mmCIF file of C-alpha atoms in Angstrom:
data_model
loop_
_atom_site.group_PDB
_atom_site.id
_atom_site.type_symbol
_atom_site.label_atom_id
_atom_site.label_comp_id
_atom_site.label_asym_id
_atom_site.label_seq_id
_atom_site.Cartn_x
_atom_site.Cartn_y
_atom_site.Cartn_z
ATOM 1 C CA MET C 176 0.000 0.000 0.000
ATOM 2 C CA LEU C 177 1.239 3.481 -0.858
ATOM 3 C CA TRP C 178 1.616 6.090 1.854
ATOM 4 C CA ILE C 179 -1.041 8.303 0.283
ATOM 5 C CA GLU C 180 -3.513 5.411 0.438
ATOM 6 C CA ALA C 181 -2.613 4.711 4.070
ATOM 7 C CA VAL C 182 -3.229 8.321 5.058
ATOM 8 C CA ARG C 183 -6.529 8.343 3.169
ATOM 9 C CA GLN C 184 -7.611 5.100 4.862
ATOM 10 C CA LEU C 185 -6.882 6.452 8.351
ATOM 11 C CA SER C 186 -8.437 9.850 7.754
ATOM 12 C CA SER C 187 -11.964 10.402 9.040
ATOM 13 C CA ASN C 188 -14.205 13.057 10.546
ATOM 14 C CA LEU C 189 -12.186 12.686 13.743
ATOM 15 C CA VAL C 190 -8.725 12.491 12.185
ATOM 16 C CA GLU C 191 -7.775 15.095 9.613
ATOM 17 C CA PRO C 192 -4.957 14.336 7.118
ATOM 18 C CA PHE C 193 -3.132 17.521 8.157
ATOM 19 C CA ALA C 194 -3.068 16.295 11.783
ATOM 20 C CA LEU C 195 -1.484 12.995 10.733
ATOM 21 C CA GLU C 196 0.995 14.938 8.617
ATOM 22 C CA PHE C 197 1.837 17.358 11.443
ATOM 23 C CA VAL C 198 2.524 14.571 13.912
ATOM 24 C CA TRP C 199 4.479 12.305 11.566
ATOM 25 C CA ARG C 200 6.580 15.100 10.119
ATOM 26 C CA ASN C 201 7.541 16.407 13.538
ATOM 27 C CA LEU C 202 8.228 13.038 15.112
ATOM 28 C CA HIS C 203 10.447 12.125 12.152
ATOM 29 C CA GLU C 204 11.812 15.629 11.429
ATOM 30 C CA LEU C 205 10.622 15.697 7.825
ATOM 31 C CA THR C 206 10.237 18.772 5.656
ATOM 32 C CA LYS C 207 7.022 19.387 3.744
ATOM 33 C CA LEU C 208 8.734 18.249 0.535
ATOM 34 C CA GLN C 209 9.973 15.055 2.167
ATOM 35 C CA TRP C 210 6.435 14.329 3.361
ATOM 36 C CA LEU C 211 5.036 14.853 -0.141
ATOM 37 C CA ASN C 212 7.674 12.570 -1.652
ATOM 38 C CA LEU C 213 6.913 9.961 0.996
ATOM 39 C CA GLN C 214 3.315 9.748 -0.224
ATOM 40 C CA LYS C 215 4.508 8.077 -3.426
ATOM 41 C CA GLU C 216 6.363 5.322 -1.594
ATOM 42 C CA ILE C 217 5.169 1.976 -0.240
ATOM 43 C CA ILE C 218 4.527 2.102 3.497
ATOM 44 C CA SER C 219 6.374 -0.509 5.549
ATOM 45 C CA GLU C 220 4.651 -2.684 8.153
ATOM 46 C CA THR C 221 6.466 -0.831 10.937
ATOM 47 C CA GLU C 222 5.436 2.561 9.546
ATOM 48 C CA TRP C 223 1.842 1.382 9.091
ATOM 49 C CA THR C 224 1.686 0.247 12.735
ATOM 50 C CA GLU C 225 3.063 3.571 13.948
ATOM 51 C CA LEU C 226 0.766 5.596 11.717
ATOM 52 C CA LYS C 227 -2.268 3.650 12.973
ATOM 53 C CA SER C 228 -1.173 4.309 16.558
ATOM 54 C CA ILE C 229 -0.940 8.049 15.855
ATOM 55 C CA ALA C 230 -4.363 8.023 14.202
ATOM 56 C CA GLN C 231 -5.845 6.242 17.227
ATOM 57 C CA ARG C 232 -4.390 8.825 19.602
ATOM 58 C CA LEU C 233 -5.790 11.644 17.484
ATOM 59 C CA GLU C 234 -9.161 9.898 17.283
ATOM 60 C CA ASN C 235 -9.123 9.726 21.084
ATOM 61 C CA ASP C 236 -8.826 13.533 21.111
ATOM 62 C CA GLU C 237 -5.186 13.704 22.202
ATOM 63 C CA PRO C 238 -3.865 17.095 21.017
ATOM 64 C CA PRO C 239 -1.229 16.849 18.254
ATOM 65 C CA GLN C 240 0.992 19.220 20.257
ATOM 66 C CA TYR C 241 1.125 16.780 23.159
ATOM 67 C CA ILE C 242 1.948 13.879 20.849
ATOM 68 C CA VAL C 243 4.924 15.696 19.311
ATOM 69 C CA GLY C 244 5.828 17.446 22.578
ATOM 70 C CA TRP C 245 5.865 21.056 21.444
ATOM 71 C CA ALA C 246 3.773 24.025 20.335
ATOM 72 C CA GLU C 247 4.704 27.211 18.514
ATOM 73 C CA PHE C 248 4.097 30.554 20.198
ATOM 74 C CA CYS C 249 5.404 33.930 18.999
ATOM 75 C CA ASP C 250 8.095 32.183 16.924
ATOM 76 C CA LEU C 251 9.211 30.131 19.921
ATOM 77 C CA LYS C 252 9.097 26.344 19.874
ATOM 78 C CA LEU C 253 7.902 25.519 23.379
ATOM 79 C CA ILE C 254 7.889 22.177 25.150
ATOM 80 C CA VAL C 255 4.315 21.232 26.117
ATOM 81 C CA ASP C 256 2.770 18.192 27.723
ATOM 82 C CA GLU C 257 -0.140 17.418 30.013
ATOM 83 C CA ARG C 258 1.441 19.496 32.803
ATOM 84 C CA VAL C 259 0.651 22.732 30.942
ATOM 85 C CA LEU C 260 -1.940 24.376 28.745
ATOM 86 C CA ILE C 261 -1.217 24.526 25.024
ATOM 87 C CA PRO C 262 -0.617 28.243 24.241
ATOM 88 C CA ARG C 263 -3.268 29.773 21.970
ATOM 89 C CA PRO C 264 -2.965 32.270 19.099
ATOM 90 C CA GLU C 265 -5.185 34.719 21.016
ATOM 91 C CA THR C 266 -2.527 34.950 23.704
ATOM 92 C CA GLU C 267 -0.033 36.085 21.065
ATOM 93 C CA GLU C 268 -2.246 39.157 20.671
ATOM 94 C CA LEU C 269 -1.798 39.859 24.385
ATOM 95 C CA VAL C 270 1.990 39.702 23.977
ATOM 96 C CA GLN C 271 1.883 41.970 20.940
ATOM 97 C CA MET C 272 -0.198 44.559 22.802
ATOM 98 C CA ILE C 273 2.306 44.662 25.664
ATOM 99 C CA LEU C 274 5.204 45.050 23.241
ATOM 100 C CA SER C 275 3.394 47.796 21.316
ATOM 101 C CA ASP C 276 2.514 49.727 24.471
ATOM 102 C CA ASN C 277 5.941 49.546 26.088
ATOM 103 C CA ASP C 278 9.371 50.364 24.663
ATOM 104 C CA ALA C 279 12.579 48.429 25.341
ATOM 105 C CA SER C 280 13.734 50.446 28.363
ATOM 106 C CA ALA C 281 14.239 48.526 31.604
ATOM 107 C CA ARG C 282 11.076 47.339 33.317
ATOM 108 C CA ALA C 283 10.124 44.857 36.002
ATOM 109 C CA VAL C 284 7.446 42.447 34.756
ATOM 110 C CA LEU C 285 5.375 39.822 36.573
ATOM 111 C CA ASP C 286 3.643 37.002 34.679
ATOM 112 C CA ILE C 287 0.993 35.338 36.868
ATOM 113 C CA GLY C 288 0.075 31.744 35.960
ATOM 114 C CA THR C 289 2.924 31.314 33.515
ATOM 115 C CA GLY C 290 2.231 27.668 32.596
ATOM 116 C CA SER C 291 4.687 26.710 29.854
ATOM 117 C CA GLY C 292 6.253 30.162 30.202
ATOM 118 C CA ALA C 293 4.815 31.280 26.868
ATOM 119 C CA ILE C 294 4.046 34.928 27.693
ATOM 120 C CA ALA C 295 7.119 35.515 29.866
ATOM 121 C CA LEU C 296 9.488 33.919 27.357
ATOM 122 C CA ALA C 297 7.995 35.736 24.367
ATOM 123 C CA LEU C 298 8.451 39.039 26.197
ATOM 124 C CA ALA C 299 11.974 38.125 27.310
ATOM 125 C CA GLN C 300 12.960 37.301 23.749
ATOM 126 C CA GLN C 301 11.882 40.738 22.507
ATOM 127 C CA ARG C 302 12.815 42.875 25.517
ATOM 128 C CA MET C 303 16.260 41.912 26.768
ATOM 129 C CA GLN C 304 16.337 44.821 29.266
ATOM 130 C CA TRP C 305 13.195 43.698 31.064
ATOM 131 C CA LYS C 306 13.506 41.849 34.358
ATOM 132 C CA ILE C 307 10.800 39.206 34.142
ATOM 133 C CA THR C 308 9.432 37.099 36.972
ATOM 134 C CA ALA C 309 7.093 34.205 36.166
ATOM 135 C CA VAL C 310 4.934 32.540 38.816
ATOM 136 C CA ASP C 311 2.597 29.573 38.905
ATOM 137 C CA ILE C 312 0.740 27.617 41.563
ATOM 138 C CA SER C 313 1.778 24.400 39.807
ATOM 139 C CA GLU C 314 5.311 23.149 40.452
ATOM 140 C CA ALA C 315 4.887 20.792 37.492
ATOM 141 C CA ALA C 316 4.119 23.722 35.184
ATOM 142 C CA LEU C 317 7.154 25.617 36.471
ATOM 143 C CA GLU C 318 9.334 22.630 35.577
ATOM 144 C CA VAL C 319 8.168 22.945 31.970
ATOM 145 C CA ALA C 320 8.649 26.728 31.971
ATOM 146 C CA ARG C 321 12.209 26.351 33.263
ATOM 147 C CA GLU C 322 12.945 23.774 30.565
ATOM 148 C CA ASN C 323 11.682 26.189 27.925
ATOM 149 C CA ALA C 324 13.735 29.066 29.304
ATOM 150 C CA SER C 325 16.860 26.908 29.275
ATOM 151 C CA LYS C 326 16.118 25.667 25.759
ATOM 152 C CA HIS C 327 15.958 29.230 24.427
ATOM 153 C CA ASN C 328 18.778 30.622 26.609
ATOM 154 C CA LEU C 329 16.459 33.168 28.226
ATOM 155 C CA VAL C 330 17.027 34.302 31.810
ATOM 156 C CA LEU C 331 13.907 34.675 33.938
ATOM 157 C CA LYS C 332 13.063 34.336 37.595
ATOM 158 C CA PHE C 333 10.576 31.578 38.443
ATOM 159 C CA ILE C 334 8.632 31.485 41.705
ATOM 160 C CA HIS C 335 6.129 28.963 43.025
ATOM 161 C CA SER C 336 3.248 31.183 44.090
ATOM 162 C CA ASP C 337 -0.533 31.350 44.247
ATOM 163 C CA VAL C 338 -0.921 34.740 42.525
ATOM 164 C CA PHE C 339 0.929 37.191 44.863
ATOM 165 C CA GLU C 340 1.365 34.789 47.787
ATOM 166 C CA ASN C 341 5.177 34.595 47.576
ATOM 167 C CA ILE C 342 5.778 37.946 45.882
ATOM 168 C CA GLN C 343 7.325 40.957 47.646
ATOM 169 C CA GLU C 344 8.411 43.274 44.820
ATOM 170 C CA LYS C 345 6.589 45.960 42.841
ATOM 171 C CA TYR C 346 6.336 45.820 39.043
ATOM 172 C CA ASP C 347 5.957 48.094 36.045
ATOM 173 C CA ILE C 348 3.847 45.492 34.242
ATOM 174 C CA ILE C 349 1.678 42.709 35.608
ATOM 175 C CA VAL C 350 0.331 40.278 33.010
ATOM 176 C CA SER C 351 -1.810 37.190 33.393
ATOM 177 C CA ASN C 352 -3.634 34.631 31.317
ATOM 178 C CA PRO C 353 -5.218 32.846 34.270
ATOM 179 C CA PRO C 354 -7.696 29.967 34.337
ATOM 180 C CA TYR C 355 -11.008 31.666 33.513
ATOM 181 C CA ILE C 356 -13.500 29.018 32.431
ATOM 182 C CA ALA C 357 -16.530 28.463 34.657
ATOM 183 C CA PHE C 358 -17.121 24.878 35.757
ATOM 184 C CA ASP C 359 -20.513 24.811 34.002
ATOM 185 C CA GLU C 360 -19.120 25.940 30.631
ATOM 186 C CA THR C 361 -17.610 22.642 29.467
ATOM 187 C CA TYR C 362 -20.304 22.455 26.786
ATOM 188 C CA GLU C 363 -18.335 25.099 24.868
ATOM 189 C CA MET C 364 -15.057 23.180 25.015
ATOM 190 C CA ASP C 365 -13.448 20.629 22.707
ATOM 191 C CA GLN C 366 -13.097 17.118 24.108
ATOM 192 C CA SER C 367 -9.333 17.313 23.562
ATOM 193 C CA VAL C 368 -9.161 20.227 26.000
ATOM 194 C CA ILE C 369 -11.424 18.638 28.606
ATOM 195 C CA ARG C 370 -9.705 15.249 28.516
ATOM 196 C CA PHE C 371 -6.039 16.195 28.237
ATOM 197 C CA GLU C 372 -5.260 19.760 29.285
ATOM 198 C CA PRO C 373 -4.797 20.445 33.030
ATOM 199 C CA ASP C 374 -7.970 21.488 34.858
ATOM 200 C CA GLY C 375 -5.979 23.838 37.070
ATOM 201 C CA ALA C 376 -5.002 25.913 34.041
ATOM 202 C CA LEU C 377 -8.552 26.023 32.684
ATOM 203 C CA PHE C 378 -11.185 26.376 35.395
ATOM 204 C CA ALA C 379 -11.770 28.919 38.151
ATOM 205 C CA GLU C 380 -14.391 29.461 40.839
ATOM 206 C CA HIS C 381 -16.932 32.309 40.834
ATOM 207 C CA GLN C 382 -17.952 31.682 37.221
ATOM 208 C CA GLY C 383 -14.332 31.867 36.111
ATOM 209 C CA LEU C 384 -13.603 35.176 37.866
ATOM 210 C CA ALA C 385 -11.772 33.937 40.991
ATOM 211 C CA ILE C 386 -8.206 34.667 39.839
ATOM 212 C CA TYR C 387 -9.114 38.103 38.479
ATOM 213 C CA GLU C 388 -10.625 38.865 41.889
ATOM 214 C CA LYS C 389 -7.382 37.827 43.615
ATOM 215 C CA ILE C 390 -5.295 39.930 41.256
ATOM 216 C CA ALA C 391 -7.567 42.975 41.583
ATOM 217 C CA GLU C 392 -7.622 42.706 45.374
ATOM 218 C CA ARG C 393 -3.851 42.625 45.877
ATOM 219 C CA ALA C 394 -2.322 44.197 42.759
ATOM 220 C CA GLN C 395 -2.134 47.651 44.386
ATOM 221 C CA ASN C 396 0.557 46.276 46.694
ATOM 222 C CA HIS C 397 2.686 45.055 43.789
ATOM 223 C CA LEU C 398 2.171 47.636 41.034
ATOM 224 C CA LYS C 399 4.332 50.741 40.715
ATOM 225 C CA PRO C 400 2.417 54.071 40.553
ATOM 226 C CA GLU C 401 2.665 54.265 36.756
ATOM 227 C CA GLY C 402 2.369 50.512 36.329
ATOM 228 C CA LYS C 403 0.110 48.663 33.907
ATOM 229 C CA ILE C 404 -1.888 45.439 34.038
ATOM 230 C CA TYR C 405 -2.769 43.244 31.061
ATOM 231 C CA LEU C 406 -5.193 40.324 31.373
ATOM 232 C CA GLU C 407 -6.474 37.742 28.945
ATOM 233 C CA ILE C 408 -10.169 37.056 29.566
ATOM 234 C CA GLY C 409 -12.972 34.801 28.421
ATOM 235 C CA TYR C 410 -15.054 36.396 25.693
ATOM 236 C CA LYS C 411 -18.085 36.836 28.009
ATOM 237 C CA GLN C 412 -16.141 38.322 30.935
ATOM 238 C CA GLY C 413 -15.137 41.743 29.640
ATOM 239 C CA GLU C 414 -17.541 43.964 31.551
ATOM 240 C CA LYS C 415 -17.238 42.031 34.814
ATOM 241 C CA VAL C 416 -13.439 42.071 34.800
ATOM 242 C CA LYS C 417 -13.440 45.729 33.761
ATOM 243 C CA ALA C 418 -15.702 46.590 36.709
ATOM 244 C CA LEU C 419 -13.445 44.669 39.123
ATOM 245 C CA PHE C 420 -10.394 46.728 38.193
ATOM 246 C CA GLU C 421 -12.211 50.047 37.884
ATOM 247 C CA ASP C 422 -13.303 49.560 41.489
ATOM 248 C CA ARG C 423 -9.742 48.844 42.703
ATOM 249 C CA PHE C 424 -7.952 51.331 40.420
ATOM 250 C CA PRO C 425 -10.181 54.421 40.191
ATOM 251 C CA GLY C 426 -7.225 56.538 39.039
ATOM 252 C CA LYS C 427 -6.452 54.381 36.006
ATOM 253 C CA THR C 428 -8.161 53.745 32.687
ATOM 254 C CA VAL C 429 -9.542 50.249 32.212
ATOM 255 C CA ASN C 430 -10.246 49.130 28.648
ATOM 256 C CA ILE C 431 -11.596 46.013 26.965
ATOM 257 C CA HIS C 432 -9.885 44.960 23.716
ATOM 258 C CA GLN C 433 -11.171 42.551 21.083
ATOM 259 C CA ASP C 434 -9.222 39.766 19.412
ATOM 260 C CA ILE C 435 -8.978 39.226 15.650
ATOM 261 C CA PHE C 436 -12.365 37.496 15.740
ATOM 262 C CA GLY C 437 -14.035 40.529 17.301
ATOM 263 C CA LYS C 438 -14.488 38.903 20.705
ATOM 264 C CA ASP C 439 -13.579 40.530 24.025
ATOM 265 C CA ARG C 440 -10.183 39.042 24.876
ATOM 266 C CA ILE C 441 -7.977 41.488 26.799
ATOM 267 C CA VAL C 442 -8.509 43.931 29.655
ATOM 268 C CA SER C 443 -5.819 46.577 30.159
ATOM 269 C CA VAL C 444 -5.354 48.799 33.208
ATOM 270 C CA GLN C 445 -3.085 51.818 32.690
#
């Protein structure tokens, strides 16, 4: 059987050909051209067994990024596994907003709920003068973040902390993409997310607002007078999160920003 026939046979409504291609190419370090040339060849029994195994994992909703062990974020190839959330394209918009709003001069930055380190590392790569601290309540997530920092030769400070619990300093920028999904909103989620990504990085009490409430309550103690806050939010949370921070920061302007799909996605305080 030719490779192209094998891929066609294993493809279904649950397994897209591009997903099989993505996983195989990355596990075997093939270029796009090498993959295309492979389609004309006869598939070996060993390859057929491996390809079927990959298809089964995809059919069982395992994310392709977890199978290959990495995800791309802001031109960084980041290690990901079931200890951390897979970084989303919408979060790249959060990074770009921070970079657009703030020049390269020295700043102290705190990333709350860093997970894989995606936001902190993307900022560190573009702003070498910034002193960046990344915190997470999950020690397992911090292990991944440290691995990613080492992989990309980026120097950050990592702290095990529940929001500000183990933080003493004040910062020019506080950023967070916290867990913000309400426990009764799983009907909106893909099975791959529910089954494989860590609950602690997804769900929060108080209809998904619990971490924003913690940040709003204590951020005054850790934000410099001219400091700024940037938060990724769920698309239905804009007005509630905005009200939280307007109450705690009456002297600052709180804005809701939409993502490329026109959905509320970021709240800024500055």
